[in-house]
Coordinates of C-alpha atoms and ligand atoms in Angstrom, one line a residue:
X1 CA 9.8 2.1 66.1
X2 CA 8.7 2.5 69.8
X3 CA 10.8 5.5 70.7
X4 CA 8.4 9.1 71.1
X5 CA 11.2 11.0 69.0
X6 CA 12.8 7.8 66.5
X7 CA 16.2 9.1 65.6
X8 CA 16.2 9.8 62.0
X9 CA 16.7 7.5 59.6
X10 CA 19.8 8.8 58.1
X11 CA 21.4 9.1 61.4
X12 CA 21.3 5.2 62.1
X13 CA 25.2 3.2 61.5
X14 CA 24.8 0.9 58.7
X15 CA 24.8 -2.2 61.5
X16 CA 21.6 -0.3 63.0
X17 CA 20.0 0.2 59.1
X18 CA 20.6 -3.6 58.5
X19 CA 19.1 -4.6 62.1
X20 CA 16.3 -2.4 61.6
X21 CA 15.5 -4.3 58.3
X22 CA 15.9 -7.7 59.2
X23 CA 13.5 -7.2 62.3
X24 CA 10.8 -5.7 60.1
X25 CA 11.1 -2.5 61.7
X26 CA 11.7 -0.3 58.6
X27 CA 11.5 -1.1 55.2
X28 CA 14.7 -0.9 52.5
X29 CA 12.7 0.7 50.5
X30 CA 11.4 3.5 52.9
X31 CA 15.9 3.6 54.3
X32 CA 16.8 4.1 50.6
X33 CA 13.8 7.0 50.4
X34 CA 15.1 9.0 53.1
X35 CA 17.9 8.8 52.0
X36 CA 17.3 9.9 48.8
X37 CA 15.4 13.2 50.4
X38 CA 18.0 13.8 52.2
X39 CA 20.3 13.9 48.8
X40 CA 17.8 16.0 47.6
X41 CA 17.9 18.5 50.1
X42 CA 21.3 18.9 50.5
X43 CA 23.2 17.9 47.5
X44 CA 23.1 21.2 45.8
X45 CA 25.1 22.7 49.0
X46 CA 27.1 19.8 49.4
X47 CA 27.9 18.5 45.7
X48 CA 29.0 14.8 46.9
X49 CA 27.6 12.7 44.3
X50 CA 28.2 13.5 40.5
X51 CA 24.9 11.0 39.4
X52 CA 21.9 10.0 41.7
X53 CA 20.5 6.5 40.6
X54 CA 16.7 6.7 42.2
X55 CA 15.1 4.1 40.1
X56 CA 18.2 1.6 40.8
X57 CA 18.3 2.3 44.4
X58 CA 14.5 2.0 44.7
X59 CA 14.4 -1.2 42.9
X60 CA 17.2 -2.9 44.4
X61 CA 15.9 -2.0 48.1
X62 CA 12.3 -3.6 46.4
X63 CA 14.4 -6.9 45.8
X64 CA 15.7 -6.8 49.4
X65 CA 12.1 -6.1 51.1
X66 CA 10.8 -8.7 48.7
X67 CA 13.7 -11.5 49.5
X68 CA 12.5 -10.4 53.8
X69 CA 9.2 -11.3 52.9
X70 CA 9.7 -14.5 51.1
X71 CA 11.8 -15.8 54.1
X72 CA 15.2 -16.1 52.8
X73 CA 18.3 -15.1 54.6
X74 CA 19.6 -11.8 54.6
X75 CA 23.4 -10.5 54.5
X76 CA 24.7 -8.3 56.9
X77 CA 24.4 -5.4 55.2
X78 CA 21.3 -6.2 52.9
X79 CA 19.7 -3.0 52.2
X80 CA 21.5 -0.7 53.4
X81 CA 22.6 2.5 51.4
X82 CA 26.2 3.4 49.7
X83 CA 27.5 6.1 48.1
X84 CA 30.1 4.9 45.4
X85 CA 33.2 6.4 44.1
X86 CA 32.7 7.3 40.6
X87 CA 35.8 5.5 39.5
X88 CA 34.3 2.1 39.6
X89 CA 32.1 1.1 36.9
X90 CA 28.1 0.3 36.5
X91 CA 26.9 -1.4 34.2
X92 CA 24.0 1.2 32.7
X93 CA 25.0 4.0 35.3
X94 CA 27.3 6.9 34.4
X95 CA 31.1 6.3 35.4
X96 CA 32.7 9.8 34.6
X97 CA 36.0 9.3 37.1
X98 CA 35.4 13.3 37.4
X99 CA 36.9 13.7 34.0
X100 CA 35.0 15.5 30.5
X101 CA 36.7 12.9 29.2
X102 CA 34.6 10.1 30.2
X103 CA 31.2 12.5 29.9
X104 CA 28.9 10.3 28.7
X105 CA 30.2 6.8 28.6
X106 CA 27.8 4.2 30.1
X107 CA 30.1 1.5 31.1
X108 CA 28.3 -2.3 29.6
X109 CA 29.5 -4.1 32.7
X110 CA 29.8 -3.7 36.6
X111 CA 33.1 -3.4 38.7
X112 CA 33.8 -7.0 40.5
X113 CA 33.3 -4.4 43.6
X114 CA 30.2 -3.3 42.1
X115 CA 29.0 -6.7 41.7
X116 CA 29.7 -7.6 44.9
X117 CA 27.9 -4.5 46.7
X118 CA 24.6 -6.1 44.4
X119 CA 25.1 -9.7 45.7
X120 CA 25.3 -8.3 49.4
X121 CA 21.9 -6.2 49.1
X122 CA 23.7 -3.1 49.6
X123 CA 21.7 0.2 47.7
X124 CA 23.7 2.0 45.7
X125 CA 22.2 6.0 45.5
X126 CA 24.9 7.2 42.8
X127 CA 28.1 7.4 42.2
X128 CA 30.3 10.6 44.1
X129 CA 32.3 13.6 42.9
X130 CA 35.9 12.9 43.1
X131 CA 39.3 14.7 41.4
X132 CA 39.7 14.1 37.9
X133 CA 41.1 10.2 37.8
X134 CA 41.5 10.0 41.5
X135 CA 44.4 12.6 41.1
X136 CA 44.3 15.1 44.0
X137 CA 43.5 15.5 47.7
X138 CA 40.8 18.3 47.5
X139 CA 38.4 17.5 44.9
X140 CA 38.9 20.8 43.0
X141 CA 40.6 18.9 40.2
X142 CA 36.9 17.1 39.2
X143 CA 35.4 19.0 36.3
X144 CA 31.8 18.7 37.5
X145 CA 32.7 21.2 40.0
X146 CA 34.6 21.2 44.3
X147 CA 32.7 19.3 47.1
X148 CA 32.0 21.3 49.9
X149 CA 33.1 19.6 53.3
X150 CA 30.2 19.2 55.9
X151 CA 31.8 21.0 58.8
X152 CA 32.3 24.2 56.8
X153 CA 31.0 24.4 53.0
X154 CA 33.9 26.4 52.2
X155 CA 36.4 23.8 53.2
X156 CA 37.8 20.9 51.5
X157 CA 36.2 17.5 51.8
X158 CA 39.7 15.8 51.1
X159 CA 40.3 14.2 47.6
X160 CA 40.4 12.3 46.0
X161 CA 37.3 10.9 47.4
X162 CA 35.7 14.1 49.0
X163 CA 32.6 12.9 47.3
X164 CA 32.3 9.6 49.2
X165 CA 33.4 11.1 52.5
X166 CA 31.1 14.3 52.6
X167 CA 28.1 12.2 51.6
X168 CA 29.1 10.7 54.5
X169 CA 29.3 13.1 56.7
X170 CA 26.4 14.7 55.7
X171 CA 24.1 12.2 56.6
X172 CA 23.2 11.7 52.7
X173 CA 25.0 7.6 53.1
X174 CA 25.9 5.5 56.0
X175 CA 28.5 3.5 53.7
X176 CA 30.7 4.7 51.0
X177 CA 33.2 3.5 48.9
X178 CA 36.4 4.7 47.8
X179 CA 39.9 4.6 46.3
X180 CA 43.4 5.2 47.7
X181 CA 46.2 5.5 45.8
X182 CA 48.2 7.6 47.7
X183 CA 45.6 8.7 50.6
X184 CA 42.8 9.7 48.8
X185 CA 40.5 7.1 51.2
X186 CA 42.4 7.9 54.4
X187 CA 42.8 12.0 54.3
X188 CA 39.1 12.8 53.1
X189 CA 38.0 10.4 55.9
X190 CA 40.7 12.9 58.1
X191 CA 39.4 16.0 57.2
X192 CA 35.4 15.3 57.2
X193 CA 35.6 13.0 60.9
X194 CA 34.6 10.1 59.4
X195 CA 36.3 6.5 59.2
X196 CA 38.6 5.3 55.7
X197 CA 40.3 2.0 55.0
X198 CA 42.8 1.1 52.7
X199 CA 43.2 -2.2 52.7
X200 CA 45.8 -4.4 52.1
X201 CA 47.0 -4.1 48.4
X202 CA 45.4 -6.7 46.1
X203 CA 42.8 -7.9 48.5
X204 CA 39.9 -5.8 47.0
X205 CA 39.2 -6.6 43.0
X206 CA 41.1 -3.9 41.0
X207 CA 38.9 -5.7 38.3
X208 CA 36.5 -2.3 36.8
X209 CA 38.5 0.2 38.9
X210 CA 39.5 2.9 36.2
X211 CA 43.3 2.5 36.7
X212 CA 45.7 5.6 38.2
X213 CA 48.5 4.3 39.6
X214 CA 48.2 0.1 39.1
X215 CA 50.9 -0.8 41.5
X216 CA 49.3 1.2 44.6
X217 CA 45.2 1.7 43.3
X218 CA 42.8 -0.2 46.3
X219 CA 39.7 -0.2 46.8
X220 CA 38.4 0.7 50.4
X221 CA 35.2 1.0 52.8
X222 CA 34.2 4.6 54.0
X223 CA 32.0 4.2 57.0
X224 CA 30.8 6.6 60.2
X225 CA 32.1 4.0 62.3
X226 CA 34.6 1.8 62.9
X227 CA 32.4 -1.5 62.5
X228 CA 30.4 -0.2 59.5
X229 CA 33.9 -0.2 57.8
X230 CA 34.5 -4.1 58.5
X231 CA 31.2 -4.7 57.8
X232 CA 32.0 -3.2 54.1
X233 CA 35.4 -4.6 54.1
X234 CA 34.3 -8.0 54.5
X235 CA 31.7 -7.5 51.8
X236 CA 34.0 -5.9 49.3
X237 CA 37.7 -8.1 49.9
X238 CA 38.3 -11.6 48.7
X239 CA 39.8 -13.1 45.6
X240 CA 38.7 -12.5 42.1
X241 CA 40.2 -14.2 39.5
X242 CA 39.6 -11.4 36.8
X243 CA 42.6 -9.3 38.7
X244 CA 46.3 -10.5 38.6
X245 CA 47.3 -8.9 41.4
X246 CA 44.4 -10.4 43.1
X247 CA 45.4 -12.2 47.0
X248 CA 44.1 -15.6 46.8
X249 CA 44.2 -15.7 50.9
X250 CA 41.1 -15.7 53.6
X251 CA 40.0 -11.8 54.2
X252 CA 41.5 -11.3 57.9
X253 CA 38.2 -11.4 60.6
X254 CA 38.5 -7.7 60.5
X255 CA 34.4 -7.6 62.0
X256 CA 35.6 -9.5 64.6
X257 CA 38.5 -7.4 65.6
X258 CA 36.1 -4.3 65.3
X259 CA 33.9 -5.7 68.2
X260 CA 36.7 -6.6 70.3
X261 CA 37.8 -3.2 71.7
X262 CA 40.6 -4.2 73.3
X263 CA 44.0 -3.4 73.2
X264 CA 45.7 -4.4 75.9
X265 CA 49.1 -6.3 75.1
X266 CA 49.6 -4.7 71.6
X267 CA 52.7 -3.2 71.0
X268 CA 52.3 0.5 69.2
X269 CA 54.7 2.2 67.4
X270 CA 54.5 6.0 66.7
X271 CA 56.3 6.9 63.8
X272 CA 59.0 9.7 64.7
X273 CA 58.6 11.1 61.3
X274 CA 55.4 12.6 60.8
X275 CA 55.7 15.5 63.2
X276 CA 57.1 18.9 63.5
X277 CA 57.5 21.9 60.6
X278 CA 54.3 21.7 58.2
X279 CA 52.1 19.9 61.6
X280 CA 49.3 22.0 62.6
X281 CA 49.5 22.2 66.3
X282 CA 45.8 21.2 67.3
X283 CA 46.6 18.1 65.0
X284 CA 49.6 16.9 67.1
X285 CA 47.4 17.8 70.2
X286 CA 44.9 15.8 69.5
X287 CA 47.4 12.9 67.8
X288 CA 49.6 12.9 71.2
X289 CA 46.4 12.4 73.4
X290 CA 45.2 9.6 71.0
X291 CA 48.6 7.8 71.7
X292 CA 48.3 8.3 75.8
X293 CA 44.8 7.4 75.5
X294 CA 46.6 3.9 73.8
X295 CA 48.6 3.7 76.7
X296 CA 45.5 4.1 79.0
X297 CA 43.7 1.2 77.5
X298 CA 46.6 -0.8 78.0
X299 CA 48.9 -0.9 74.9
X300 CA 52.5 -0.5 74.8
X301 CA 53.4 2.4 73.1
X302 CA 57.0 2.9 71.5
X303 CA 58.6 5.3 69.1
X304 CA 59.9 4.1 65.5
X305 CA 62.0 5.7 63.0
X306 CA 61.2 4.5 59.7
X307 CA 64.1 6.9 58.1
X308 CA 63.4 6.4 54.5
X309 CA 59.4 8.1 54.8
X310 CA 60.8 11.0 54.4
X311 CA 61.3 10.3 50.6
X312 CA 58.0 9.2 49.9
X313 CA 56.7 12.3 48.5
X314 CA 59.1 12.4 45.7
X315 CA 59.2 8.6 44.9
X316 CA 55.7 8.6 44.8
X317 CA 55.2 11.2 42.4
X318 CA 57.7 9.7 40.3
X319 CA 55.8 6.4 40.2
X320 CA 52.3 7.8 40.0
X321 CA 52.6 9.8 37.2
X322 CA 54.7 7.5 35.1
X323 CA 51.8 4.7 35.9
X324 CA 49.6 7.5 34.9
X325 CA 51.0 8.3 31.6
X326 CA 50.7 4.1 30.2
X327 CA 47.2 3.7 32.0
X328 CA 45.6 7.1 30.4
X329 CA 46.7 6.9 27.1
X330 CA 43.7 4.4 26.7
X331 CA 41.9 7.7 26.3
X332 CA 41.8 8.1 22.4
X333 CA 38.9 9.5 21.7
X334 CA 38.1 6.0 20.3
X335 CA 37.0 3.7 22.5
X336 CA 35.4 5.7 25.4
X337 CA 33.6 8.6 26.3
X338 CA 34.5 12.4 24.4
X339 CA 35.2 12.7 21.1
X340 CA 36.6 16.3 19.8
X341 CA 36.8 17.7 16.4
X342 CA 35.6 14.4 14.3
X343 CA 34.3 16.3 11.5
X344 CA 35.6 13.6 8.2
X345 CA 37.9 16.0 7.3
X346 CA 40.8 15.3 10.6
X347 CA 42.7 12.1 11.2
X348 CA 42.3 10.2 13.4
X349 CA 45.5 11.5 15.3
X350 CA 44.4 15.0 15.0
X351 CA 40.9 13.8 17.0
X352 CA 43.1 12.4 19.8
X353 CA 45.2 14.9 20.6
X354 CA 42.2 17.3 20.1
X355 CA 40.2 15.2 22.6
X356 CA 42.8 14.8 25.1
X357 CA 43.2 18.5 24.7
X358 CA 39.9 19.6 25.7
X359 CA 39.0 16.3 27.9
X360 CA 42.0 16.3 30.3
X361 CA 42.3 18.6 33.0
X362 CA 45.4 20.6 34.1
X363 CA 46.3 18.3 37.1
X364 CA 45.7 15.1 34.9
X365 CA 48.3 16.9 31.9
X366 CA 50.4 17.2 34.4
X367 CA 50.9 14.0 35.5
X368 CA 50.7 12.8 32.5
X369 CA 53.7 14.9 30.9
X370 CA 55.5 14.5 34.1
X371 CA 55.4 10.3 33.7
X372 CA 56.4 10.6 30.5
X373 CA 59.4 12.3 31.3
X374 CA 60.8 10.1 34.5
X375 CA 59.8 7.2 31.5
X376 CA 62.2 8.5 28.7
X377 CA 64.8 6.8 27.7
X378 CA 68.2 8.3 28.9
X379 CA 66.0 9.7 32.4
X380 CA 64.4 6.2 33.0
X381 CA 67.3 4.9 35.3
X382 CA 67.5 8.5 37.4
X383 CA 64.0 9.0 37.9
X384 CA 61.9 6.0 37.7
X385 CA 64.7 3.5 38.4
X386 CA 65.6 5.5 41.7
X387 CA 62.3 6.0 43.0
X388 CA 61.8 2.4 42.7
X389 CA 65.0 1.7 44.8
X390 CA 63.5 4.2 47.3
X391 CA 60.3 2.0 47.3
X392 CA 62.4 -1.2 48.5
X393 CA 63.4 0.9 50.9
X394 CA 60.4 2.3 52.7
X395 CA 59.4 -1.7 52.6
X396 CA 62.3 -2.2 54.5
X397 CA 61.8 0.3 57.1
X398 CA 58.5 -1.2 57.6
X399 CA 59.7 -4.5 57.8
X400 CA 62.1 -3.6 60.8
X401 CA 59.2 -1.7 62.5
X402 CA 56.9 -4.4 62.0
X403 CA 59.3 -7.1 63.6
X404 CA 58.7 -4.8 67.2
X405 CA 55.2 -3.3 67.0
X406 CA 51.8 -4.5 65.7
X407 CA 51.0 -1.2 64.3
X408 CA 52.3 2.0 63.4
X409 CA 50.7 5.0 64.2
X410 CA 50.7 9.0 63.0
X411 CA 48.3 11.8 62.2
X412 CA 46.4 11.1 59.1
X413 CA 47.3 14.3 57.6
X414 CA 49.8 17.5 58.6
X415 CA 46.7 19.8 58.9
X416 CA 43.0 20.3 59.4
X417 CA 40.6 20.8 56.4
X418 CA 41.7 24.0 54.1
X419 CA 39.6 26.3 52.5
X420 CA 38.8 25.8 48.8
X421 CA 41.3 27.2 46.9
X422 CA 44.0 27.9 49.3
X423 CA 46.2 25.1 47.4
X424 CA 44.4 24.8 44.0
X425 CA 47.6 26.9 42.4
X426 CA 50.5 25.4 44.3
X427 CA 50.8 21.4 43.4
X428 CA 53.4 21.1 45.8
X429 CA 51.0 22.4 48.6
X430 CA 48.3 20.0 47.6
X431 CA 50.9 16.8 47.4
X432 CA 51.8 17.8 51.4
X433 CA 48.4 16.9 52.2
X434 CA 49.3 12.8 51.5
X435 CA 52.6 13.3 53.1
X436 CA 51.9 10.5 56.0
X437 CA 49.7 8.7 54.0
X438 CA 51.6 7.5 50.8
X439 CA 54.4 4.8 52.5
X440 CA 51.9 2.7 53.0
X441 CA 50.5 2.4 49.3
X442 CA 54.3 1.9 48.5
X443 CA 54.3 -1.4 50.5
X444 CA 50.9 -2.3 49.9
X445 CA 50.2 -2.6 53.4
X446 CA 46.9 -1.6 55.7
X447 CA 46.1 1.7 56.9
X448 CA 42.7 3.1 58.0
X449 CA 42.1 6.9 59.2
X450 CA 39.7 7.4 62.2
X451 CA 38.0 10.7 64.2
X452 CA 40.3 11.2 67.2
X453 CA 38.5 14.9 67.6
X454 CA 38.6 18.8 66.4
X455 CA 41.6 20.5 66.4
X456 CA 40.9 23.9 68.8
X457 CA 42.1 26.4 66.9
X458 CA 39.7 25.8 63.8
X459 CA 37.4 23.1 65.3
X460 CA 37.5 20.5 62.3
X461 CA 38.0 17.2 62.5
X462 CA 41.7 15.1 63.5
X463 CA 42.1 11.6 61.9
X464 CA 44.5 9.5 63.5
X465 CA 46.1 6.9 61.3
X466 CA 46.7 3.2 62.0
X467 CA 49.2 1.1 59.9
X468 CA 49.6 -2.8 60.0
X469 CA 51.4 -5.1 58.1
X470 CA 50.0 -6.7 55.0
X471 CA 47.0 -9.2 55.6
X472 CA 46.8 -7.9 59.0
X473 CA 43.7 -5.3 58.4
X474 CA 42.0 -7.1 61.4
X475 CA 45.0 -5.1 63.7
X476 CA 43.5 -1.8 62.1
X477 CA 40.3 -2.5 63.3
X478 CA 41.1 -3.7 66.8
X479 CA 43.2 -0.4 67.5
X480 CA 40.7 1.7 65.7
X481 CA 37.5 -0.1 67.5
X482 CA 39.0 0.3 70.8
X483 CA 39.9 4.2 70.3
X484 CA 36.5 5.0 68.9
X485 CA 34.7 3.0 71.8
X486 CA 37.2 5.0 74.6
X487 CA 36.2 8.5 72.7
X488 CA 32.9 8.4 72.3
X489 CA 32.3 6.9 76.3
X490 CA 34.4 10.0 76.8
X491 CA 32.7 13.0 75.0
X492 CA 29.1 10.8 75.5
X493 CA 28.5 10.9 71.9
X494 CA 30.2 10.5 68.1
X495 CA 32.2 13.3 66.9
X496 CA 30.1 13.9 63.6
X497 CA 27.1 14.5 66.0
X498 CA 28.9 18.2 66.7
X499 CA 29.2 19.0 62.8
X500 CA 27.1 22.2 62.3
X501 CA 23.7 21.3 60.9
X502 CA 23.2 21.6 57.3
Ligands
LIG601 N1 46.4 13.0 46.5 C1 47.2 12.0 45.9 C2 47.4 12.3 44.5 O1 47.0 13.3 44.1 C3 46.6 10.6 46.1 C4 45.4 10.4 45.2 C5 44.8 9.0 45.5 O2 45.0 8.4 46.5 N2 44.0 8.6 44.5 O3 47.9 11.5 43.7

């Protein structure tokens, strides 16, 4: 390094940390240390990751300084550090999915995600703190305790994911991964200024993702910027044989479209929807001058109505939970993880339902109890049935929008980060938070969440949201490349660099 005063290690993008590397200029090894200190010395403020793999991460950075030295060609993002959602599993490592239920299972094999992030290099430091089986939007529902967002500790990171996104925005990860279901990539990356993708549906390997919600679980990158995502997404997407849902289709050149930064000739929608009662006003500020900065750089910028968003909410928490209630009944006390009460004189019944008892959380019971319901026989055709019809629906309302725009646009969320335990007693509260972001994981199309500022009257983070039609994530990361560019020439530096020091 020739600078007097190098920026820090931790501050570098992941595109800088695998440059660095390849040139010689720093070591893997000596990235994945700093990092590692920098875990150390903030983790107990920030609580972002539930396990910290030192050894692992050492060694595999080793493998990548060794691999440098021998010659042989690295991948773009060889070396460089991730956090990982703790609801994909590794092989040897803890994966606890922020449940008691799963304390102490070592998963015997890796994630197809997991063994992708190997093949490309990438370091994994340990797996993050997330809501108990990705069901949340704040992290309180994890039982290893809330993650504190980086902008104000006694804030909300965002959930499910708030692990992945504060270690983010701490500075303790350049890359993270995480999982969206209903939001739970896009609204932590909202509420800690930092950069989420959902992709399309089925072009990331459910394949060793601990299943919520099959029909609308993916896989995402979490990234400080815009390219660091496609960099990740590109690592992480493609087919995989091992998941039925799987696309078998060529991953759209989304790091292509991240370097283009331009817009000019897209036609941008902004959905009429997601605004007024619930919107925090700073929020809509910042969203509105998002949409005439669009204009600025060139895009054509229309309004949509997309009239059947507006049951979302409900349909999704119809679906969810009945998903819910088949994939977590896997949980026996059996076959993984905690086992309550198995004293030779109980059945093996009794043990289950004494397991589930103490394992499961009061947000996961709930979910669970309420899919079973909307499944009953006699409530199937009201509840399930019609939430269903109301999916079809929301597809086709993206359909027509689609056929005049290239993208959709909104805020990511209705409001700024809250303070921890505002909404931990009010479920219906908590749900608003995913109010703009849930369409989209009913049509299994691509949405990403991006820093567009800090709302005045709180000064934390906006994310504005980008939607594009299935197989077009490469229109997310035009959009979302050419409004990061525009901000940052604009306020002469990246938003996370005015997060109060920790
Ligand atoms: N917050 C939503 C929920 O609680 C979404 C979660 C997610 O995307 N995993 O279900």
């Amino acid at each position: 390094m020739t600078e007097l005063i190098p920026t820090p290690i931790i501050k570098w993008t992941a595109a800088e940390t695998a440059g660095a590397i390849a040139k010689g200029e720093v070591s893997a090894v000596e990235v994945a240390q700093a990092h590692l200190d920098r875990i150390d010395a903030v983790d107990k403020k920030v609580n972002a990751f539930l396990h910290v793999d030192t050894e692992g991460a050492l060694a595999a950075a080793r493998a990548v300084d060794e691999k440098r030295a021998k010659g042989e060609e690295l991948g773009p993002l060889a070396g460089v550090p991730l956090a990982l959602k703790d609801v994909f599993t590794t092989k040897g490592i803890p994966t606890t999915c922020g449940s008691k239920m799963l304390e102490g299972w070592i998963p015997p094999y890796d994630a197809t995600l997991t063994g992708r992030l190997k093949d490309a290099g990438v370091v994994i430091l340990g797996k993050t703190n997330m809501d108990e089986f990705a069901m949340g939007s704040s992290t309180e529902n994890s039982a290893y305790g809330v993650t504190g967002n980086p902008w104000d500790l006694s804030r909300i990171p965002g959930g499910s994911g708030g692990g992945s996104a504060a270690a983010l925005a701490a500075f303790e990860a350049p890359l993270a991964i995480g999982t969206d279901t209903g939001g739970s990539i896009r609204q932590p990356g909202a509420v800690t200024g930092t950069v989420g993708v959902k992709p399309t549906y089925g072009s990331v390997s459910r394949y060793g993702l601990v299943a919520f919600s099959s029909s609308l679980d993916q896989g995402g990158p979490c990234a400080r910027t815009v390219l660091d995502a496609a960099l990740l997404h590109e690592a992480i997407a493609g087919h995989d044989p091992l998941d039925s849902t799987s696309i078998d289709a060529p991953v759209p050149a989304v790091v292509e479209a991240a370097r283009m930064r331009d817009v000019r000739g897209m036609r941008i929608g902004v959905v009429k929807e997601f605004a007024g009662e619930g919107y925090q006003a700073g929020v809509m500020q910042r969203f509105d001058e998002s949409v005439e900065l669009l204009r600025e750089l060139g895009a054509e910028v229309v309004e949509v109505s997309c009239p059947s968003f507006t049951l979302a909410l409900p349909a999704y928490y119809l679906i969810a939970p009945s998903e819910c209630s088949s994939n977590l009944a896997r949980f026996d006390a059996m076959r993984y993880g905690l086992r309550v009460g198995d004293d030779g004189t109980r059945s093996a019944e009794e043990v289950t339902a004494l397991t589930r008892e103490a394992g499961f959380g009061p947000e996961v019971k709930r979910r669970i109890i309420l899919g079973t319901y909307a499944l009953s026989s006699g409530y199937y055709d009201a509840y399930y049935g019609s939430a269903q019809k109301v999916r079809t629906l929301i597809s086709r309302d993206f359909d027509a929008a689609f056929a005049g725009v290239d993208v959709l646009v909104s805020p990511t969320t209705p409001t700024t980060a809250f303070p921890i335990g505002e909404r931990a007693d009010d479920p219906m509260a908590m749900y608003l938070a995913d109010l703009c972001t849930i369409p989209s994981n009913l049509a299994g199309n691509a949405a990403m969440s991006l820093p567009v500022g800090l709302a005045p009257e709180d000064n934390l983070p906006v994310g504005l949201q980008i939607i594009a039609p299935a197989m077009a994530d490469d229109r997310l990361y035009r959009v979302g490349g050419a409004v990061e560019a525009a901000l940052n020439d604009k306020w002469g530096h990246t938003l996370l660099e005015e997060a109060p020091a920790l």
